[in-house]
């Protein structure tokens, strides 16, 4: 069953984390994390050639956002924090790098992503705040998105998830779900999940809410490395309307 989804920022924080933030870590792309946390479907040759999503998809990495979990003045290599694009108008244009990995993509300077969670642990590439940029002023509001959906589900909050080692094929749940029929929210539903083939999923992005609807949410942990270390990034977005998503479980 293909269903239109409206995803709120509380839910999108996890989806962004799993199928945008993780696959654009350069150490995963070149195989450094294959043993524990997996690799990535993204290849170095995809940079500036891969259509990651629809033209409405704009994503940036940001170690400078005030109040965000992954914000610092300098990384653990002493590189000053910065903001840079990852996806522009749906096209993959940037990656997360540090001094050990920047040369793989032909860059001569690190993007400042080195971090260790303790003085005794080895510092390595960790995710910055990864943000999905709001739509332009006048973009559809949440109410307007709902009015534009004939048959769909509104998903609120983070829930269960399952994702393959390359961050390409995943299944996501949430905290609460509302059925949408003919432009109106009708009832709460249960036992709902959806499937996301990463690039197909984002290619179906049909609306992103305006700047005033943008929200920022922290993650409660991000495990990586052996011995394992935990990082705490944040992810921001506006509500998004994504068309024709495969529903992975019947709902009632």
mmCIF file of C-alpha atoms in Angstrom:
data_model
loop_
_atom_site.group_PDB
_atom_site.id
_atom_site.type_symbol
_atom_site.label_atom_id
_atom_site.label_comp_id
_atom_site.label_asym_id
_atom_site.label_seq_id
_atom_site.Cartn_x
_atom_site.Cartn_y
_atom_site.Cartn_z
ATOM 1 C CA UNK A 1 0.000 0.000 0.000
ATOM 2 C CA UNK A 2 1.330 3.441 -0.984
ATOM 3 C CA UNK A 3 0.352 6.251 1.339
ATOM 4 C CA UNK A 4 1.053 9.987 1.546
ATOM 5 C CA UNK A 5 2.845 10.916 4.768
ATOM 6 C CA UNK A 6 3.105 14.167 6.680
ATOM 7 C CA UNK A 7 6.065 13.955 9.059
ATOM 8 C CA UNK A 8 6.529 16.453 11.883
ATOM 9 C CA UNK A 9 9.987 17.709 12.956
ATOM 10 C CA UNK A 10 10.026 15.544 16.094
ATOM 11 C CA UNK A 11 9.714 12.482 13.888
ATOM 12 C CA UNK A 12 11.962 13.731 11.093
ATOM 13 C CA UNK A 13 14.909 14.147 13.472
ATOM 14 C CA UNK A 14 15.360 10.369 13.532
ATOM 15 C CA UNK A 15 14.715 9.882 9.803
ATOM 16 C CA UNK A 16 17.230 12.613 8.919
ATOM 17 C CA UNK A 17 19.710 11.078 11.340
ATOM 18 C CA UNK A 18 19.503 7.583 9.872
ATOM 19 C CA UNK A 19 19.189 8.111 6.095
ATOM 20 C CA UNK A 20 20.905 11.463 5.507
ATOM 21 C CA UNK A 21 23.348 12.094 8.345
ATOM 22 C CA UNK A 22 24.881 8.631 8.657
ATOM 23 C CA UNK A 23 25.361 7.854 4.944
ATOM 24 C CA UNK A 24 27.159 11.193 4.383
ATOM 25 C CA UNK A 25 29.880 10.467 6.969
ATOM 26 C CA UNK A 26 32.994 10.122 4.833
ATOM 27 C CA UNK A 27 34.654 7.513 7.034
ATOM 28 C CA UNK A 28 31.674 5.210 6.427
ATOM 29 C CA UNK A 29 31.887 5.825 2.689
ATOM 30 C CA UNK A 30 35.551 4.739 2.516
ATOM 31 C CA UNK A 31 34.969 1.734 4.802
ATOM 32 C CA UNK A 32 36.400 2.761 8.189
ATOM 33 C CA UNK A 33 33.202 1.849 10.069
ATOM 34 C CA UNK A 34 32.278 -1.332 8.182
ATOM 35 C CA UNK A 35 32.932 -3.682 11.092
ATOM 36 C CA UNK A 36 30.718 -2.084 13.730
ATOM 37 C CA UNK A 37 28.405 0.630 12.445
ATOM 38 C CA UNK A 38 28.297 -0.176 8.750
ATOM 39 C CA UNK A 39 29.241 1.597 5.542
ATOM 40 C CA UNK A 40 27.155 3.752 3.190
ATOM 41 C CA UNK A 41 25.340 3.379 -0.101
ATOM 42 C CA UNK A 42 26.935 6.703 -1.104
ATOM 43 C CA UNK A 43 30.135 6.469 -3.158
ATOM 44 C CA UNK A 44 32.819 9.112 -3.586
ATOM 45 C CA UNK A 45 31.898 9.293 -7.264
ATOM 46 C CA UNK A 46 28.342 10.311 -6.241
ATOM 47 C CA UNK A 47 29.477 13.719 -5.054
ATOM 48 C CA UNK A 48 27.805 16.386 -7.235
ATOM 49 C CA UNK A 49 26.210 13.656 -9.373
ATOM 50 C CA UNK A 50 23.775 11.801 -7.072
ATOM 51 C CA UNK A 51 20.165 12.998 -6.984
ATOM 52 C CA UNK A 52 19.496 12.368 -3.332
ATOM 53 C CA UNK A 53 15.949 13.746 -3.390
ATOM 54 C CA UNK A 54 13.530 16.202 -4.944
ATOM 55 C CA UNK A 55 14.586 19.821 -5.623
ATOM 56 C CA UNK A 56 12.890 20.744 -2.325
ATOM 57 C CA UNK A 57 15.510 18.807 -0.341
ATOM 58 C CA UNK A 58 18.190 21.120 1.077
ATOM 59 C CA UNK A 59 20.366 19.872 3.919
ATOM 60 C CA UNK A 60 23.360 21.392 5.667
ATOM 61 C CA UNK A 61 25.834 20.385 8.373
ATOM 62 C CA UNK A 62 26.284 22.867 11.192
ATOM 63 C CA UNK A 63 28.646 22.797 14.166
ATOM 64 C CA UNK A 64 27.776 26.414 15.027
ATOM 65 C CA UNK A 65 24.005 26.356 15.712
ATOM 66 C CA UNK A 66 23.442 28.000 19.114
ATOM 67 C CA UNK A 67 21.970 25.541 21.615
ATOM 68 C CA UNK A 68 22.406 22.430 19.466
ATOM 69 C CA UNK A 69 23.790 19.205 20.921
ATOM 70 C CA UNK A 70 26.621 18.926 18.375
ATOM 71 C CA UNK A 71 27.771 22.555 18.598
ATOM 72 C CA UNK A 72 31.331 23.363 19.694
ATOM 73 C CA UNK A 73 33.818 26.167 19.078
ATOM 74 C CA UNK A 74 36.532 23.843 17.757
ATOM 75 C CA UNK A 75 36.676 20.126 17.085
ATOM 76 C CA UNK A 76 39.186 17.818 18.797
ATOM 77 C CA UNK A 77 41.754 18.491 16.061
ATOM 78 C CA UNK A 78 41.508 22.214 16.813
ATOM 79 C CA UNK A 79 39.601 22.983 13.594
ATOM 80 C CA UNK A 80 37.186 25.897 13.933
ATOM 81 C CA UNK A 81 33.542 24.909 13.703
ATOM 82 C CA UNK A 82 31.629 25.762 10.536
ATOM 83 C CA UNK A 83 28.465 25.292 8.511
ATOM 84 C CA UNK A 84 28.462 23.783 5.009
ATOM 85 C CA UNK A 85 25.989 22.279 2.495
ATOM 86 C CA UNK A 86 25.372 18.539 2.187
ATOM 87 C CA UNK A 87 22.423 18.501 -0.255
ATOM 88 C CA UNK A 88 21.364 21.436 -2.450
ATOM 89 C CA UNK A 89 18.182 21.325 -4.542
ATOM 90 C CA UNK A 90 18.177 17.542 -4.144
ATOM 91 C CA UNK A 91 21.787 17.048 -5.306
ATOM 92 C CA UNK A 92 24.527 15.627 -3.058
ATOM 93 C CA UNK A 93 27.179 18.361 -2.838
ATOM 94 C CA UNK A 94 29.072 17.816 0.426
ATOM 95 C CA UNK A 95 30.127 15.292 3.066
ATOM 96 C CA UNK A 96 31.192 15.216 6.699
ATOM 97 C CA UNK A 97 34.996 15.194 6.985
ATOM 98 C CA UNK A 98 37.885 15.579 9.381
ATOM 99 C CA UNK A 99 41.662 15.822 8.933
ATOM 100 C CA UNK A 100 41.987 12.064 8.365
ATOM 101 C CA UNK A 101 39.387 11.886 5.596
ATOM 102 C CA UNK A 102 39.128 15.227 3.757
ATOM 103 C CA UNK A 103 41.745 14.222 1.185
ATOM 104 C CA UNK A 104 39.541 11.358 -0.051
ATOM 105 C CA UNK A 105 37.190 13.896 -1.643
ATOM 106 C CA UNK A 106 39.946 16.213 -2.854
ATOM 107 C CA UNK A 107 39.571 18.835 -0.116
ATOM 108 C CA UNK A 108 42.638 20.281 1.578
ATOM 109 C CA UNK A 109 40.925 21.361 4.800
ATOM 110 C CA UNK A 110 38.878 19.497 7.388
ATOM 111 C CA UNK A 111 35.222 20.323 8.038
ATOM 112 C CA UNK A 112 35.884 19.978 11.765
ATOM 113 C CA UNK A 113 34.113 16.719 12.628
ATOM 114 C CA UNK A 114 36.701 15.085 14.910
ATOM 115 C CA UNK A 115 35.386 14.236 18.383
ATOM 116 C CA UNK A 116 36.102 11.927 21.322
ATOM 117 C CA UNK A 117 33.796 11.605 24.309
ATOM 118 C CA UNK A 118 36.627 11.151 26.824
ATOM 119 C CA UNK A 119 40.289 12.148 27.102
ATOM 120 C CA UNK A 120 41.320 8.478 27.039
ATOM 121 C CA UNK A 121 39.374 7.633 23.857
ATOM 122 C CA UNK A 122 40.618 7.954 20.295
ATOM 123 C CA UNK A 123 39.088 10.972 18.495
ATOM 124 C CA UNK A 124 37.556 10.192 15.123
ATOM 125 C CA UNK A 125 34.889 11.468 12.706
ATOM 126 C CA UNK A 126 31.588 12.147 14.442
ATOM 127 C CA UNK A 127 28.362 13.583 13.080
ATOM 128 C CA UNK A 128 27.702 17.341 13.421
ATOM 129 C CA UNK A 129 24.203 18.796 13.597
ATOM 130 C CA UNK A 130 22.515 17.889 10.298
ATOM 131 C CA UNK A 131 19.611 20.183 9.420
ATOM 132 C CA UNK A 132 16.920 20.021 6.742
ATOM 133 C CA UNK A 133 16.402 23.575 5.589
ATOM 134 C CA UNK A 134 12.920 25.060 5.858
ATOM 135 C CA UNK A 135 10.930 25.873 2.755
ATOM 136 C CA UNK A 136 10.731 29.402 1.415
ATOM 137 C CA UNK A 137 8.381 31.956 2.979
ATOM 138 C CA UNK A 138 4.875 31.158 1.795
ATOM 139 C CA UNK A 139 5.536 27.407 1.549
ATOM 140 C CA UNK A 140 2.612 25.168 2.549
ATOM 141 C CA UNK A 141 1.835 25.130 6.252
ATOM 142 C CA UNK A 142 0.986 21.960 8.134
ATOM 143 C CA UNK A 143 -2.732 22.671 7.768
ATOM 144 C CA UNK A 144 -2.330 23.266 4.041
ATOM 145 C CA UNK A 145 -0.417 19.998 3.653
ATOM 146 C CA UNK A 146 -3.206 18.133 5.428
ATOM 147 C CA UNK A 147 -5.795 19.763 3.155
ATOM 148 C CA UNK A 148 -3.804 18.554 0.142
ATOM 149 C CA UNK A 149 -3.804 14.876 1.168
ATOM 150 C CA UNK A 150 -6.641 12.595 0.056
ATOM 151 C CA UNK A 151 -5.425 9.437 1.785
ATOM 152 C CA UNK A 152 -2.517 9.589 4.211
ATOM 153 C CA UNK A 153 -1.076 9.526 7.724
ATOM 154 C CA UNK A 154 0.330 12.238 9.970
ATOM 155 C CA UNK A 155 3.291 10.906 11.990
ATOM 156 C CA UNK A 156 4.411 12.533 15.239
ATOM 157 C CA UNK A 157 7.503 11.765 17.295
ATOM 158 C CA UNK A 158 10.303 9.213 17.133
ATOM 159 C CA UNK A 159 9.593 5.519 17.489
ATOM 160 C CA UNK A 160 10.962 2.200 16.335
ATOM 161 C CA UNK A 161 13.322 1.928 13.392
ATOM 162 C CA UNK A 162 15.288 -0.681 11.494
ATOM 163 C CA UNK A 163 17.941 0.168 8.920
ATOM 164 C CA UNK A 164 20.416 -1.792 6.817
ATOM 165 C CA UNK A 165 24.186 -1.389 7.183
ATOM 166 C CA UNK A 166 24.394 0.939 4.180
ATOM 167 C CA UNK A 167 21.542 3.217 5.356
ATOM 168 C CA UNK A 168 19.611 2.570 2.168
ATOM 169 C CA UNK A 169 16.604 0.457 3.150
ATOM 170 C CA UNK A 170 14.854 1.301 6.406
ATOM 171 C CA UNK A 171 11.606 1.023 8.305
ATOM 172 C CA UNK A 172 10.369 3.724 10.685
ATOM 173 C CA UNK A 173 7.632 4.123 13.249
ATOM 174 C CA UNK A 174 6.677 6.996 15.527
ATOM 175 C CA UNK A 175 4.967 7.921 18.791
ATOM 176 C CA UNK A 176 1.508 8.776 17.446
ATOM 177 C CA UNK A 177 -0.317 8.501 14.108
ATOM 178 C CA UNK A 178 -3.409 10.172 12.669
ATOM 179 C CA UNK A 179 -5.276 9.069 9.575
ATOM 180 C CA UNK A 180 -5.950 11.748 6.943
ATOM 181 C CA UNK A 181 -8.966 11.356 4.651
ATOM 182 C CA UNK A 182 -9.980 13.886 2.002
ATOM 183 C CA UNK A 183 -7.957 16.706 3.523
ATOM 184 C CA UNK A 184 -9.006 16.176 7.145
ATOM 185 C CA UNK A 185 -7.480 14.440 10.165
ATOM 186 C CA UNK A 186 -10.040 11.793 11.119
ATOM 187 C CA UNK A 187 -8.783 9.431 13.820
ATOM 188 C CA UNK A 188 -5.728 8.071 15.580
ATOM 189 C CA UNK A 189 -4.377 4.774 14.260
ATOM 190 C CA UNK A 190 -2.002 2.147 15.637
ATOM 191 C CA UNK A 191 0.540 -0.408 14.419
ATOM 192 C CA UNK A 192 1.849 1.883 11.695
ATOM 193 C CA UNK A 193 5.296 1.818 10.082
ATOM 194 C CA UNK A 194 6.610 2.917 6.698
ATOM 195 C CA UNK A 195 9.440 1.743 4.472
ATOM 196 C CA UNK A 196 12.074 4.121 3.113
ATOM 197 C CA UNK A 197 14.439 3.366 0.243
ATOM 198 C CA UNK A 198 16.562 6.446 0.895
ATOM 199 C CA UNK A 199 16.758 8.150 -2.501
ATOM 200 C CA UNK A 200 13.266 7.053 -3.587
ATOM 201 C CA UNK A 201 11.843 8.344 -0.310
ATOM 202 C CA UNK A 202 13.392 11.812 -0.619
ATOM 203 C CA UNK A 203 12.581 12.033 -4.336
ATOM 204 C CA UNK A 204 8.921 11.930 -3.269
ATOM 205 C CA UNK A 205 9.332 14.986 -1.013
ATOM 206 C CA UNK A 206 6.506 17.241 -2.201
ATOM 207 C CA UNK A 207 6.376 20.049 0.386
ATOM 208 C CA UNK A 208 8.530 21.512 3.159
ATOM 209 C CA UNK A 209 6.988 23.870 5.696
ATOM 210 C CA UNK A 210 7.945 27.577 5.886
ATOM 211 C CA UNK A 211 10.686 29.029 8.134
ATOM 212 C CA UNK A 212 8.317 29.767 11.022
ATOM 213 C CA UNK A 213 7.516 26.029 11.296
ATOM 214 C CA UNK A 214 11.177 24.941 11.610
ATOM 215 C CA UNK A 215 12.037 23.085 14.828
ATOM 216 C CA UNK A 216 15.259 21.725 16.242
ATOM 217 C CA UNK A 217 15.482 18.426 18.183
ATOM 218 C CA UNK A 218 18.387 16.697 19.915
ATOM 219 C CA UNK A 219 19.193 12.998 19.748
ATOM 220 C CA UNK A 220 19.665 10.918 22.889
ATOM 221 C CA UNK A 221 22.726 9.086 21.613
ATOM 222 C CA UNK A 222 24.676 7.997 18.540
ATOM 223 C CA UNK A 223 26.958 4.989 19.000
ATOM 224 C CA UNK A 224 30.013 4.515 16.817
ATOM 225 C CA UNK A 225 33.509 3.060 16.959
ATOM 226 C CA UNK A 226 35.245 0.238 18.810
ATOM 227 C CA UNK A 227 35.527 0.721 21.768
ATOM 228 C CA UNK A 228 32.125 2.344 21.365
ATOM 229 C CA UNK A 229 31.709 6.081 21.894
ATOM 230 C CA UNK A 230 28.483 8.091 22.042
ATOM 231 C CA UNK A 231 27.810 11.424 20.341
ATOM 232 C CA UNK A 232 24.784 13.738 20.694
ATOM 233 C CA UNK A 233 23.876 15.628 17.501
ATOM 234 C CA UNK A 234 20.733 17.653 16.789
ATOM 235 C CA UNK A 235 18.538 17.689 13.689
ATOM 236 C CA UNK A 236 16.145 20.408 12.606
ATOM 237 C CA UNK A 237 13.395 20.598 10.000
ATOM 238 C CA UNK A 238 9.952 21.887 9.166
ATOM 239 C CA UNK A 239 7.013 19.506 8.635
ATOM 240 C CA UNK A 240 7.347 17.615 5.350
ATOM 241 C CA UNK A 241 4.856 16.025 2.958
ATOM 242 C CA UNK A 242 6.162 12.909 1.241
ATOM 243 C CA UNK A 243 4.007 11.189 -1.370
ATOM 244 C CA UNK A 244 3.462 7.520 -2.144
ATOM 245 C CA UNK A 245 5.414 5.859 0.649
ATOM 246 C CA UNK A 246 5.117 2.120 1.166
ATOM 247 C CA UNK A 247 3.390 1.288 4.426
ATOM 248 C CA UNK A 248 5.085 -1.631 6.143
ATOM 249 C CA UNK A 249 2.309 -2.633 8.543
ATOM 250 C CA UNK A 250 -1.454 -2.578 8.468
ATOM 251 C CA UNK A 251 -3.044 -0.055 10.816
ATOM 252 C CA UNK A 252 -6.337 0.008 12.616
#
